[in-house]
Structures are given as C-alpha cells and as structure tokens.
Short mmCIF file of C-alpha atoms in Angstrom, two decimals:
data_model
loop_
_atom_site.label_atom_id
_atom_site.label_comp_id
_atom_site.label_asym_id
_atom_site.label_seq_id
_atom_site.Cartn_x
_atom_site.Cartn_y
_atom_site.Cartn_z
CA MET A 1 19.86 -4.05 -6.26
CA ASP A 2 18.94 -3.34 -9.89
CA GLU A 3 15.58 -2.91 -11.31
CA THR A 4 15.50 -6.37 -12.89
CA ARG A 5 16.14 -7.98 -9.56
CA ILE A 6 13.45 -5.89 -7.77
CA TRP A 7 10.91 -6.84 -10.28
CA GLN A 8 11.87 -10.55 -9.95
CA VAL A 9 11.46 -10.22 -6.03
CA VAL A 10 8.01 -8.55 -6.44
CA ALA A 11 6.79 -11.03 -8.76
CA ALA A 12 8.06 -13.85 -6.46
CA GLU A 13 6.54 -12.32 -3.33
CA ARG A 14 3.20 -11.71 -4.99
CA ALA A 15 2.93 -15.45 -6.30
CA ALA A 16 4.03 -16.82 -2.86
CA THR A 17 1.43 -14.62 -1.16
CA ALA A 18 -1.20 -15.87 -3.53
CA ASP A 19 -0.36 -19.47 -2.82
CA LEU A 20 -0.52 -18.72 0.88
CA LEU A 21 -3.96 -16.97 0.66
CA ALA A 22 -5.39 -19.90 -1.50
CA GLY A 23 -4.65 -22.31 1.39
CA LEU A 24 -6.26 -20.15 4.13
CA SER A 25 -9.41 -21.08 6.06
CA ASP A 26 -12.34 -18.47 6.28
CA ALA A 27 -11.14 -18.03 9.96
CA GLN A 28 -7.70 -17.18 8.73
CA TRP A 29 -9.04 -14.68 6.15
CA ALA A 30 -10.85 -12.93 9.07
CA HIS A 31 -7.96 -12.91 11.36
CA PRO A 32 -6.64 -9.44 12.46
CA SER A 33 -3.41 -8.43 10.50
CA LEU A 34 -0.58 -6.25 11.71
CA CYS A 35 -2.29 -3.24 9.89
CA ALA A 36 -4.56 -1.63 12.50
CA GLY A 37 -8.22 -2.14 11.75
CA TRP A 38 -7.53 -4.57 8.80
CA THR A 39 -8.03 -8.31 8.77
CA VAL A 40 -5.96 -10.54 6.37
CA ARG A 41 -8.72 -9.92 3.91
CA GLU A 42 -8.19 -6.34 3.76
CA VAL A 43 -4.42 -6.63 3.45
CA ALA A 44 -4.85 -9.18 0.68
CA ALA A 45 -7.31 -7.03 -1.28
CA HIS A 46 -4.82 -3.91 -0.86
CA LEU A 47 -2.06 -6.03 -2.37
CA THR A 48 -3.99 -6.62 -5.61
CA LEU A 49 -4.70 -2.81 -6.19
CA GLY A 50 -1.44 -1.14 -7.08
CA PRO A 51 -1.00 -2.25 -10.66
CA ARG A 52 -4.65 -2.26 -11.41
CA MET A 53 -5.02 1.55 -10.31
CA ARG A 54 -5.35 4.20 -13.04
CA ILE A 55 -4.76 7.86 -12.54
CA GLY A 56 -8.56 8.77 -13.01
CA ALA A 57 -9.73 6.10 -10.67
CA THR A 58 -7.12 7.15 -8.15
CA LEU A 59 -8.01 10.85 -8.31
CA GLY A 60 -11.73 9.74 -7.82
CA ALA A 61 -10.78 7.74 -4.84
CA PHE A 62 -8.74 10.52 -3.42
CA ALA A 63 -11.65 12.86 -3.83
CA ARG A 64 -14.10 10.42 -2.08
CA ALA A 65 -11.64 10.11 0.84
CA ARG A 66 -11.77 14.01 1.05
CA GLY A 67 -7.97 14.49 0.29
CA SER A 68 -6.79 11.91 2.83
CA PHE A 69 -4.26 9.50 1.48
CA ASN A 70 -4.62 7.12 4.48
CA ARG A 71 -8.43 7.27 4.15
CA MET A 72 -8.17 6.54 0.40
CA VAL A 73 -6.07 3.50 1.00
CA ASP A 74 -8.45 2.09 3.64
CA GLN A 75 -11.53 2.81 1.58
CA THR A 76 -10.33 1.19 -1.64
CA ALA A 77 -8.99 -1.89 0.39
CA ARG A 78 -12.22 -2.43 2.21
CA ALA A 79 -14.33 -2.09 -0.99
CA GLU A 80 -11.92 -4.65 -2.76
CA ALA A 81 -12.36 -6.98 0.20
CA ARG A 82 -15.93 -7.46 -0.44
CA ARG A 83 -14.94 -9.73 -3.41
CA PRO A 84 -14.89 -13.38 -2.82
CA SER A 85 -11.71 -14.83 -1.52
CA GLY A 86 -10.96 -16.66 -4.71
CA GLU A 87 -11.27 -13.68 -6.76
CA ILE A 88 -8.78 -11.85 -4.64
CA VAL A 89 -6.36 -14.68 -4.97
CA ALA A 90 -6.93 -14.77 -8.76
CA SER A 91 -6.40 -11.04 -8.95
CA LEU A 92 -3.04 -11.40 -7.07
CA ARG A 93 -1.84 -13.96 -9.42
CA ASP A 94 -2.91 -12.00 -12.46
CA ILE A 95 -0.78 -9.06 -11.32
CA ALA A 96 2.30 -11.00 -9.98
CA GLY A 97 4.42 -10.38 -13.05
CA SER A 98 3.12 -6.77 -13.74
CA ARG A 99 5.59 -4.13 -13.94
CA ARG A 100 2.89 -1.22 -13.64
CA LEU A 101 3.26 0.91 -10.66
CA ALA A 102 0.32 2.76 -8.87
CA PRO A 103 0.02 6.43 -9.69
CA GLY A 104 2.66 8.31 -7.73
CA GLN A 105 4.35 5.03 -6.49
CA THR A 106 8.23 4.29 -6.96
CA LEU A 107 9.70 1.06 -7.64
CA LEU A 108 11.30 0.98 -4.21
CA ASN A 109 7.84 1.83 -2.63
CA CYS A 110 6.36 -1.01 -4.45
CA LEU A 111 9.09 -3.47 -3.36
CA MET A 112 8.56 -2.26 0.35
CA ASP A 113 4.90 -2.79 0.04
CA THR A 114 5.30 -6.29 -1.36
CA LEU A 115 7.77 -7.33 1.29
CA VAL A 116 6.00 -5.72 4.38
CA HIS A 117 2.18 -6.64 3.75
CA PRO A 118 2.65 -10.26 3.27
CA GLN A 119 4.39 -10.26 6.68
CA ASP A 120 1.36 -8.33 8.06
CA ILE A 121 -0.56 -11.49 7.08
CA ARG A 122 1.98 -14.12 7.87
CA LEU A 123 3.24 -13.06 11.42
CA PRO A 124 -0.11 -12.93 13.08
CA LEU A 125 -0.90 -16.43 11.60
CA GLY A 126 2.43 -17.87 12.68
CA ILE A 127 3.57 -18.61 9.04
CA GLU A 128 7.07 -17.92 8.21
CA ARG A 129 8.63 -16.83 4.93
CA PRO A 130 11.94 -14.89 5.16
CA MET A 131 12.35 -11.70 3.15
CA PRO A 132 15.16 -11.93 0.63
CA VAL A 133 18.06 -10.16 2.28
CA ASP A 134 19.06 -7.92 -0.64
CA ALA A 135 15.48 -6.78 -1.12
CA ALA A 136 15.15 -6.10 2.62
CA VAL A 137 18.28 -4.01 2.53
CA ALA A 138 16.94 -2.02 -0.41
CA ALA A 139 13.58 -1.55 1.41
CA ALA A 140 15.14 -0.54 4.68
CA ALA A 141 17.32 2.10 2.79
CA ASP A 142 14.16 3.46 1.18
CA LEU A 143 12.07 3.48 4.41
CA TRP A 144 14.89 5.33 6.15
CA ARG A 145 15.08 7.90 3.12
CA ILE A 146 11.50 8.75 2.83
CA GLY A 147 9.32 10.70 5.20
CA PHE A 148 5.63 10.09 4.70
CA PRO A 149 3.97 7.89 5.75
CA PHE A 150 6.33 6.26 8.29
CA HIS A 151 8.76 9.14 9.20
CA ALA A 152 11.41 6.62 10.34
CA ARG A 153 14.23 9.05 10.71
CA ARG A 154 12.03 11.25 12.99
CA ARG A 155 10.79 8.25 14.95
CA PHE A 156 14.34 6.81 15.53
CA ALA A 157 16.20 10.13 15.85
CA GLY A 158 19.08 9.54 18.29
CA HIS A 159 19.43 5.83 17.37
CA ARG A 160 21.61 3.94 15.08
CA LEU A 161 19.84 0.93 13.45
CA VAL A 162 22.29 -2.00 12.60
CA ALA A 163 21.41 -5.19 10.69
CA THR A 164 23.08 -8.31 12.11
CA ASP A 165 22.68 -10.34 8.97
CA ALA A 166 23.37 -7.85 6.33
CA GLU A 167 25.59 -4.82 5.50
CA TRP A 168 23.11 -2.06 6.46
CA SER A 169 22.98 0.58 9.13
CA ALA A 170 21.45 4.05 9.44
CA GLY A 171 21.25 6.98 11.98
CA GLU A 172 23.46 7.91 15.01
CA GLY A 173 23.11 7.29 18.67
CA ALA A 174 22.05 4.36 20.86
CA GLU A 175 22.08 1.22 18.88
CA ILE A 176 19.07 -0.99 17.87
CA SER A 177 20.17 -4.27 16.16
CA GLY A 178 18.74 -7.35 14.62
CA PRO A 179 17.85 -9.22 11.49
CA ILE A 180 17.25 -6.88 8.61
CA GLU A 181 13.63 -8.10 8.07
CA ALA A 182 12.87 -7.20 11.63
CA LEU A 183 14.24 -3.71 11.00
CA VAL A 184 12.23 -3.33 7.85
CA MET A 185 9.11 -4.18 9.89
CA LEU A 186 10.10 -1.56 12.54
CA LEU A 187 10.90 1.12 10.09
CA ALA A 188 7.50 0.52 8.49
CA GLY A 189 5.75 1.05 11.88
CA ARG A 190 5.18 -2.47 13.10
CA THR A 191 6.09 -3.55 16.55
CA ALA A 192 5.55 -7.24 16.08
CA THR A 193 9.35 -7.98 15.30
CA ILE A 194 10.59 -5.98 18.35
CA PRO A 195 11.25 -9.11 20.31
CA ARG A 196 13.90 -9.99 17.66
CA LEU A 197 15.62 -6.81 18.22
CA THR A 198 18.03 -5.70 20.91
CA GLY A 199 18.24 -2.06 22.21
CA ILE A 200 14.41 -1.47 21.92
CA THR A 201 11.40 -2.63 24.00
CA ALA A 202 7.74 -2.50 23.02
#
C-alpha cells in the first residue's frame, strides 16, 4: 500500500466520521465508546488533534501529564471534548485532507488511528462501516510490528492470526482467524470483535 493510497484512506475515513458525528444525537455523543473511560465525544475530539499538534504544545502537554504518554492523550482529548459538538465536527472536516502527522507519529500509526477510532465510535452505536481491506492489512501489519502501546506480539505469543478475507497472517501457534478488520481491532486491544473470530473467547 503506497503513501498516496494511505493518505486517500485517511482523508476518506476522517470525512466519513465527520458525517457520522454531524448526525448524532446528544445521547449518542455521550454514549460510552470502546476506549475505556471515553465517550463518543472524547474519541471524536481525539481524532481532531493529530494534525493540529505542534512540537511545543506536545512537549507542554507531555510535561503536564508528568511524562505519561497515555495520560497526555487522555488529558488532551478531554480538554478538546469540552468544545461544542459542531466545533469538533468542523475541526475534523478541516483536517480531513491534511497530510501533517502528530509529533512522533508515523504514517502507518496515523492510518491505524484513523481506522480504529471510528470503529470505537461506530460499534457501540451499532453503526457499520467496513474498513477498506488493503488499509486494514497495512494497519494489522503495523500493529503486529510495533510494541508500545499495544504489545500485540507479546499478547498473542503462541498464536497464529489469520485473516479470512485478505492475504495476511502473523505469528505461530494456535490459530485465531476471522475478518481482517476484526483482527485489527483485536490487535489494537479491543474485545468487541471477538465474536467475529474463531479460536478465541472473550
């Protein structure tokens, strides 16, 4: 999957998520997401931040979080989530075509975020939008390769993960299989798609 295609998917997913958010009720904005402790609002706010973060602001946020990356992500999302819903949607539309990465972020990290977080919103609300298969394969490979923050290879040591709708597999051992997008969510630490997989139980 080349860089041009990745950016096309990122732009399309951001635009589709903005369209989704624009049609949600207040109750849906307040609905729990798949991200522990975050509602749909916090996830939506987080999605707007990457291209808008600058190195100075990021370092300041990291200091306020006392050196914890996870705490920084949580604090910045919660601060941004205090904005009105319409402003959050507008911000996401504004950055849809941006090719600026957050400080320290890789393009594949950005792709993964842009695929996984909309599902963090959609799945609890019962709203379907399949991940593009080629993008999901690229995200799965990156999730398997990286360590922090998901540590997929450690979590699934002794298992072989196999996509049933794409040419992707990783690991060795007892097989876990299913649609590539369900595997992406699993690798990213989500359990909501486990019912779509074989060889694993919640």
